Short mmCIF file of C-alpha atoms in Angstrom, two decimals:
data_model
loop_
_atom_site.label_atom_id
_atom_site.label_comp_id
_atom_site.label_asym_id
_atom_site.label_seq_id
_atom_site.Cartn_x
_atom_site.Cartn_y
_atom_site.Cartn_z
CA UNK H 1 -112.02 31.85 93.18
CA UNK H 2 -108.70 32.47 91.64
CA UNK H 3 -107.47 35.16 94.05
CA UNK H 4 -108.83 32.32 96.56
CA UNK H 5 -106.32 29.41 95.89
CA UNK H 6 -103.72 31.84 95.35
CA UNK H 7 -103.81 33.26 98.73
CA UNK H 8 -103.84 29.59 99.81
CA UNK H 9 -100.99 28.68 97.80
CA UNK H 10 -99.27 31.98 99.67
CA UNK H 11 -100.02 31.20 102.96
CA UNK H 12 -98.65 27.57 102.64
CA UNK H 13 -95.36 28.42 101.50
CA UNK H 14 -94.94 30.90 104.17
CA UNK H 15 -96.01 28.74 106.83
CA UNK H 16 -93.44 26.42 105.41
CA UNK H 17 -90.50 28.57 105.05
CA UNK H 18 -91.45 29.75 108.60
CA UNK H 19 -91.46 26.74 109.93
CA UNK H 20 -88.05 25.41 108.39
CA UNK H 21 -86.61 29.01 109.53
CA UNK H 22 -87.55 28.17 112.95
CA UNK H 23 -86.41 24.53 113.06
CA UNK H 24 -82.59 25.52 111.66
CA UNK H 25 -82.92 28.48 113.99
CA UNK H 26 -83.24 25.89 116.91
CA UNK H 27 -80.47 23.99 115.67
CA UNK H 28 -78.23 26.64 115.36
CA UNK H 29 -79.27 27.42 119.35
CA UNK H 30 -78.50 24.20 120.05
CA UNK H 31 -75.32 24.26 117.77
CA UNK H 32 -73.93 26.92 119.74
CA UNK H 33 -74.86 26.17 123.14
CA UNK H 34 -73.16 22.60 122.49
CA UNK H 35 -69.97 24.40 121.50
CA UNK H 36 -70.22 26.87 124.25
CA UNK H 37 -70.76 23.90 126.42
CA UNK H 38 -67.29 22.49 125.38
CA UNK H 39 -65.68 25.37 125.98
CA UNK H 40 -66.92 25.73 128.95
CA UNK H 41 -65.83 22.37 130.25
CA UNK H 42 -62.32 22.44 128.68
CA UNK H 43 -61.64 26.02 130.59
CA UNK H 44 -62.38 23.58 134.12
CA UNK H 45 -60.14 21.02 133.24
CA UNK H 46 -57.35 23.12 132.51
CA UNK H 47 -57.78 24.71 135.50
CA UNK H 48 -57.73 21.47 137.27
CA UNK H 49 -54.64 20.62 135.40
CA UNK H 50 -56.26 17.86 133.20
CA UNK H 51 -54.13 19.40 130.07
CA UNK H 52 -55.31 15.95 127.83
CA UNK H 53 -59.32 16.15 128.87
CA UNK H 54 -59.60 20.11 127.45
CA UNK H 55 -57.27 19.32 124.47
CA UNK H 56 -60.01 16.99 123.61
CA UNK H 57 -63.02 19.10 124.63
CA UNK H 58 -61.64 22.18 122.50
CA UNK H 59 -60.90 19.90 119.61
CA UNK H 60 -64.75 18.26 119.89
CA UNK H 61 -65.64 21.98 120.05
CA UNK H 62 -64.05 23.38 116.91
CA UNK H 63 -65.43 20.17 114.86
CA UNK H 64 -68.64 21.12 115.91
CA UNK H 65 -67.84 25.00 114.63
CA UNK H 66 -64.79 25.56 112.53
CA UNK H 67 -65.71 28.92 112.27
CA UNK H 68 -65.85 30.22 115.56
CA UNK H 69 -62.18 31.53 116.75
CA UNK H 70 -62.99 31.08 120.43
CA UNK H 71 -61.87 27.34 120.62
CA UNK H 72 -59.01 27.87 118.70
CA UNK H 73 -57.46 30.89 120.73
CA UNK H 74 -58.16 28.53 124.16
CA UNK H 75 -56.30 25.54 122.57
CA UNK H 76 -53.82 27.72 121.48
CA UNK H 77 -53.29 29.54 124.77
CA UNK H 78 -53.21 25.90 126.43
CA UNK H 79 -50.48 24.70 123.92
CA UNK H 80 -48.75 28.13 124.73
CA UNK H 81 -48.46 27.49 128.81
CA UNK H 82 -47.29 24.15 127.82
CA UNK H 83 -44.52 25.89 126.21
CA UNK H 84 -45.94 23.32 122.98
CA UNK H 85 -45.38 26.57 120.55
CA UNK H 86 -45.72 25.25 117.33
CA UNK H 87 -48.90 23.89 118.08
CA UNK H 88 -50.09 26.92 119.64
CA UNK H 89 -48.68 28.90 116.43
CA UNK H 90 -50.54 27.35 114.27
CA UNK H 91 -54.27 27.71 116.38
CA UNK H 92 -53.43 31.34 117.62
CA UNK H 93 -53.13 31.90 113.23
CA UNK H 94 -56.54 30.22 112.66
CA UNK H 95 -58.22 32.40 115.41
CA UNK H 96 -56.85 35.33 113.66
CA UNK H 97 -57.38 34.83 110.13
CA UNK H 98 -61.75 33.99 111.12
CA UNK H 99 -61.83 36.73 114.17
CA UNK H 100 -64.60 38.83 113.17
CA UNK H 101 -63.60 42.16 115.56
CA UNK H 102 -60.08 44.02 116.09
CA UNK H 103 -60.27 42.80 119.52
CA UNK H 104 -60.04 38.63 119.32
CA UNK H 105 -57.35 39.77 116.34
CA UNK H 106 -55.53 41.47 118.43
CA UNK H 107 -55.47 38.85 121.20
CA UNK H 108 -54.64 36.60 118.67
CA UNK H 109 -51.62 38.18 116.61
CA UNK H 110 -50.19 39.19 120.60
CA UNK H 111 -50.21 35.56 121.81
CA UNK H 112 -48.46 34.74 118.27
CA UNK H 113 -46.09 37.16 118.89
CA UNK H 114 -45.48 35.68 122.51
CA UNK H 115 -44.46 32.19 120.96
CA UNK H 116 -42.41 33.51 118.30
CA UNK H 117 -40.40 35.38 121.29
CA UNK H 118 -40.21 31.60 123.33
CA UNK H 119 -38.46 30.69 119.69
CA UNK H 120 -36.00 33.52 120.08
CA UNK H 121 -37.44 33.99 116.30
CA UNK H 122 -37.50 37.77 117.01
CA UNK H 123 -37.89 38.52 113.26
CA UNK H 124 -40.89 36.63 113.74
CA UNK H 125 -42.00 38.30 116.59
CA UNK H 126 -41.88 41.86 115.53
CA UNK H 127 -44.07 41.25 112.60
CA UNK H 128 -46.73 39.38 114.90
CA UNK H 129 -46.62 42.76 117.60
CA UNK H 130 -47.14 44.86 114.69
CA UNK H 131 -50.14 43.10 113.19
CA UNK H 132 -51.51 43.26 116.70
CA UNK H 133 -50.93 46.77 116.76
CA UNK H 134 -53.08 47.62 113.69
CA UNK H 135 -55.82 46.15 115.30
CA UNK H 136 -55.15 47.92 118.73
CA UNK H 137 -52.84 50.57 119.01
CA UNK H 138 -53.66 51.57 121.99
CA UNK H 139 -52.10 48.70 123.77
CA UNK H 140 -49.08 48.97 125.60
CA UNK H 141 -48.50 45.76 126.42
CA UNK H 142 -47.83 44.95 122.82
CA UNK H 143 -46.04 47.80 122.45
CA UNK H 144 -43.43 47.19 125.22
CA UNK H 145 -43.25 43.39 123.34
CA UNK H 146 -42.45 44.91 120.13
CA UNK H 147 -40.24 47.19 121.18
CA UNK H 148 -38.24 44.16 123.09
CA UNK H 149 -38.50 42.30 120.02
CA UNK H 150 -36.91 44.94 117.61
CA UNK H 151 -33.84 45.80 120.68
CA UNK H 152 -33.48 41.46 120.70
CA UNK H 153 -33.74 41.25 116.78
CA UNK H 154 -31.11 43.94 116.44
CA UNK H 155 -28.31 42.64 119.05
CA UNK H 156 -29.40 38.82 117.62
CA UNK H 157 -28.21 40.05 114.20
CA UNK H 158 -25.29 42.20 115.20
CA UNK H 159 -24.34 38.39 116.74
CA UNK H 160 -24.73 36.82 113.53
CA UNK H 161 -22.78 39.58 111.70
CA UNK H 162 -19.97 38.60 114.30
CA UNK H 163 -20.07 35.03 114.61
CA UNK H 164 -20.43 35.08 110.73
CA UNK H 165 -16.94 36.92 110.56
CA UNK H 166 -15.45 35.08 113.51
CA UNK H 167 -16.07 31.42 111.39
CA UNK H 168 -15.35 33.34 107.76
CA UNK H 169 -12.24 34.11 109.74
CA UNK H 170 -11.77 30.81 111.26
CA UNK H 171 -12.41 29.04 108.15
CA UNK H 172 -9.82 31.70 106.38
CA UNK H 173 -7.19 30.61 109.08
CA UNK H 174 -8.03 26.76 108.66
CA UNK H 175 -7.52 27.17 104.61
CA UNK H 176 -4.32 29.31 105.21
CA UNK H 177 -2.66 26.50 107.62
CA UNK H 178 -4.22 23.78 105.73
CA UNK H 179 -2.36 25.67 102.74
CA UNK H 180 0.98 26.19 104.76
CA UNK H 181 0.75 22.35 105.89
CA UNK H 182 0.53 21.34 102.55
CA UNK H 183 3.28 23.53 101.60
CA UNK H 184 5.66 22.17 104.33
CA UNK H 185 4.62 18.50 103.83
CA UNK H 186 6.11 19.52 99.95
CA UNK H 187 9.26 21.02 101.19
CA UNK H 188 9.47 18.31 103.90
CA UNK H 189 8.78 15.57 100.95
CA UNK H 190 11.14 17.89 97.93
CA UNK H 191 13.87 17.67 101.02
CA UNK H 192 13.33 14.08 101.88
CA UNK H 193 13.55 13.62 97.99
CA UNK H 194 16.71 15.50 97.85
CA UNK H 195 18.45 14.12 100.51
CA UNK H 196 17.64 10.62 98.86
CA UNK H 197 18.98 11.81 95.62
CA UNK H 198 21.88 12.81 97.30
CA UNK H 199 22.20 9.51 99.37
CA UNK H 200 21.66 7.46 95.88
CA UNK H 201 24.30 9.89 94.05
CA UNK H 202 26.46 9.15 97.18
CA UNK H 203 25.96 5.62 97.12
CA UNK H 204 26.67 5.83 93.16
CA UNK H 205 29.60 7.94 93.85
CA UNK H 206 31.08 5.35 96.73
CA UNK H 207 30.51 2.50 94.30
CA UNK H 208 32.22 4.17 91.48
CA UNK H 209 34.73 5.26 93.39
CA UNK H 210 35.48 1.43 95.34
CA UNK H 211 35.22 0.45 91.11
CA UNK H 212 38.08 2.71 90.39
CA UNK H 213 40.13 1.66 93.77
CA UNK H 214 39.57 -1.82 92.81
CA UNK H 215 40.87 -0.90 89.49
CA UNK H 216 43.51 0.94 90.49
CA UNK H 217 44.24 -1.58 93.20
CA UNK H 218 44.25 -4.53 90.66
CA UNK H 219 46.38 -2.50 88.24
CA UNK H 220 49.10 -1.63 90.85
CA UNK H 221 48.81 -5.53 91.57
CA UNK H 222 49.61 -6.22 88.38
CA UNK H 223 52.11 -3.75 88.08
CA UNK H 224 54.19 -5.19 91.06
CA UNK H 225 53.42 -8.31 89.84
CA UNK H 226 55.29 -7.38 86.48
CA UNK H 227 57.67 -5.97 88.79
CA UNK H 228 58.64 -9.33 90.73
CA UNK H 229 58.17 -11.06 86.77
CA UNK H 230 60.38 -10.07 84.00
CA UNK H 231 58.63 -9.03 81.08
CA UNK H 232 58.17 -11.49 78.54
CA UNK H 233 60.56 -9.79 75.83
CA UNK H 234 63.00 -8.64 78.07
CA UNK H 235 62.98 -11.75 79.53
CA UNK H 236 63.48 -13.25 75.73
CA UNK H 237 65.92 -10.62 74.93
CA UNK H 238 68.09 -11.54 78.15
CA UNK H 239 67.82 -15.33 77.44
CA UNK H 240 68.91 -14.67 73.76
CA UNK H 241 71.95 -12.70 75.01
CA UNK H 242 73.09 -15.16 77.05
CA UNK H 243 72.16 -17.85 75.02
CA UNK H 244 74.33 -15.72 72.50
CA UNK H 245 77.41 -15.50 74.91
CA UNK H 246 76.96 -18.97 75.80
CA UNK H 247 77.34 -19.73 72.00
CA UNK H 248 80.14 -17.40 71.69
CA UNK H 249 82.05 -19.45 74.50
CA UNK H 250 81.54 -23.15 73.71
CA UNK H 251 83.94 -23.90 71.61
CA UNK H 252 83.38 -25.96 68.65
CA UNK H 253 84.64 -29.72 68.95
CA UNK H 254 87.30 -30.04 66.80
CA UNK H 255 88.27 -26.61 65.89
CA UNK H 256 89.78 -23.91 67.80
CA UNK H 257 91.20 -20.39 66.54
CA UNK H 258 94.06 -18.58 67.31
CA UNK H 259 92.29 -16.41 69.69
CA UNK H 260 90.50 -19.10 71.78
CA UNK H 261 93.82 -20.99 72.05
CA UNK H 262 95.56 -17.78 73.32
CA UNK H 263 92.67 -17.37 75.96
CA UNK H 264 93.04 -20.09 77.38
CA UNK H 265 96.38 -20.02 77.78
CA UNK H 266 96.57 -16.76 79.14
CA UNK H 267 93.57 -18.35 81.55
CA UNK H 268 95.57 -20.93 82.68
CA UNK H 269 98.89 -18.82 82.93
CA UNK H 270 96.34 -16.34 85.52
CA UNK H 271 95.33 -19.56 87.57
CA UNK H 272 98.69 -21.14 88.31
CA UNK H 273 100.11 -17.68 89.29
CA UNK H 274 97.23 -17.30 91.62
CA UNK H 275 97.81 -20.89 93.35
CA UNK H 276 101.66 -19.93 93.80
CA UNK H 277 101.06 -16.58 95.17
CA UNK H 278 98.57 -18.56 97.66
CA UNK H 279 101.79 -20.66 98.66
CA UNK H 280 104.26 -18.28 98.99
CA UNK H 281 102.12 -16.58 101.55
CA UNK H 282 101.48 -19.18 103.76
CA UNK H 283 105.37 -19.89 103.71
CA UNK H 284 105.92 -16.82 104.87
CA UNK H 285 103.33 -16.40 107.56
CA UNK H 286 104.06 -19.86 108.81
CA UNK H 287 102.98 -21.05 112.59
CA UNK H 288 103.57 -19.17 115.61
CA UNK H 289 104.83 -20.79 118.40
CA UNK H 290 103.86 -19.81 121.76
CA UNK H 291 106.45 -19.25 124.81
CA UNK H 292 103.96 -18.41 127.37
CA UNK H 293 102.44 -21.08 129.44
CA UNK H 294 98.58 -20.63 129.66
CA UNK H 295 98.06 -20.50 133.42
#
C-alpha cells in the first residue's frame, strides 16, 4: 500500500513538472518567433526606406530579448548607413559582448571598426580590426581595413607630431615678439621719459637762465642808472667841497684880511685892463668905408 501512494505521489509530480516544462517551452516558441517576427519586419522597412518604422521594430524586438545579438547588430548596421555612428557604436558593442559564436563577433567588432574609421578615430579602429581578427583570421576584408587603419593612424600622428611643433613654434614666435614688443614699448617709453627729462631740464635750464638775464639785466640797469646818478657820497663829498670853497670865498661882513683885500684888487686891476684893451681895438679897426658903388 505504501509503495502504492508513493508511486502516485511520483507520477504526479512528473506529470506536473512535465507539464510546466512544456507550457514555458511554448512560450519560449512563441518568445522567439515574436522576436524573429520583428526582425523580420524591421529588415522590410529599411528596405523600403522607412528608417523610423524598423528603428522601432528592432527596439520592440530587443525588449522582448535582450539577449539575443541579432537585433542589436541590425539596429546598429541601420544607425551605421545613416552615418548615426555613435549610436551604431554603442549596439554593434552590445552584439559583441552577448554573441555566442566567432562569427556574429566577428561581424560585430568589423562593423565597429567601420564607424571608428567614419570618425577618422584610427586608433580606434585598429583595435576594433584586430578583435575581429581573433575571431576570424581568415578574413581579408578585415585585414585590408586594419592594415588601412594602421598606414592612416601612422601619417594622422606624424600630422600631429608636426602641427604640434608648427603651434609650439608659433606660440614660441608669438612669446618672443610679444617679448620684443614689450621690450620696445620700454625703450620707446625709457626714451619718451628721457626726452621729457631733458625737455623739463631744458625748460629748467631756460628759466634759470631768463632768471639770471633778468638779473643781470636789472643789475646793468641799475648800474647805468648809478651811472646817470651820482653816488650818494660822492655826491656828498662834491657838495661839501664846494660848499667848502663857497665858504672859503664869502667873505665875512665886516672883516676882510690882507689877502682878500689884495685879491680883489688885483681882480679889479685884471677887469679894467681887459675893458681898455677891448677899446683900443675897436679904435684901431674902426669903419671901413666903401668907394665902390654896388651896381
Amino acid at each position: 500500500m505504501k509503495n502504492y501512494k508513493f508511486t502516485y505521489y511520483l507520477l504526479v509530480v512528473l506529470l506536473a513538472i512535465s507539464t510546466n516544462g512544456m507550457a514555458q517551452e511554448k512560450d519560449s516558441l512563441a518568445l522567439k518567433k515574436q522576436y524573429n517576427k520583428l526582425v523580420y519586419e524591421a529588415q522590410k522597412e529599411l528596405q523600403n526606406n522607412n528608417f523610423a518604422q524598423s528603428e522601432a521594430k528592432l527596439r520592440e524586438a530587443i525588449a522582448l530579448n535582450p539577449n539575443n545579438p541579432v537585433a542589436k547588430y541590425n539596429l546598429g548596421t541601420a544607425y551605421y548607413n545613416k552615418k548615426l555612428n555613435n549610436e551604431a557604436q554603442l549596439r554593434f558593442k552590445q552584439a559583441a559582448g552577448i554573441a555566442k559564436n566567432k562569427q556574429d563577433k566577428h561581424k560585430a567588432f568589423h562593423n565597429l571598426g567601420n564607424t571608428f574609421m567614419n570618425q577618422k578615430n584610427y586608433k580606434a579602429a585598429v583595435e576594433a580590426y584586430k578583435n575581429a581578427l581573433r575571431n576570424n583570421p581568415k578574413d581579408n576584408q578585415t585585414r585590408y581595413n586594419l592594415a588601412l587603419a594602421k598606414k592612416l593612424l601612422e601619417e594622422q600622428q606624424k600630422n600631429n607630431k608636426n602641427n604640434k611643433d608648427n603651434k609650439d613654434n608659433k606660440d614660441k614666435n608669438k612669446d618672443k615678439n610679444k617679448d620684443k614688443n614689450q621690450k620696445d614699448n620700454k625703450d620707446n617709453k625709457d626714451n619718451k621719459d628721457n626726452k621729457d627729462k631733458d625737455k623739463k631740464d631744458g625748460d629748467k635750464k631756460d628759466d634759470k637762465n631768463d632768471k639770471g638775464k633778468d638779473k643781470q639785466d636789472k643789475k646793468e640797469g641799475d648800474k647805468n642808472k648809478d651811472k646817470g646818478k651820482p653816488d650818494d657820497k660822492k655826491g656828498d663829498n662834491k657838495d661839501k667841497k664846494q660848499g667848502d670853497d663857497k665858504k672859503q670865498q664869502q667873505p665875512v661882513p665886516g672883516k676882510l684880511s690882507p689877502q682878500q683885500i689884495k685879491s680883489i684888487l688885483q681882480a679889479m686891476n685884471n677887469e679894467e685892463k681887459k675893458i681898455q684893451k677891448k677899446i683900443n681895438a675897436k679904435k684901431e679897426k674902426g669903419v671901413k668905408i666903401k668907394t665902390d658903388k654896388d651896381w
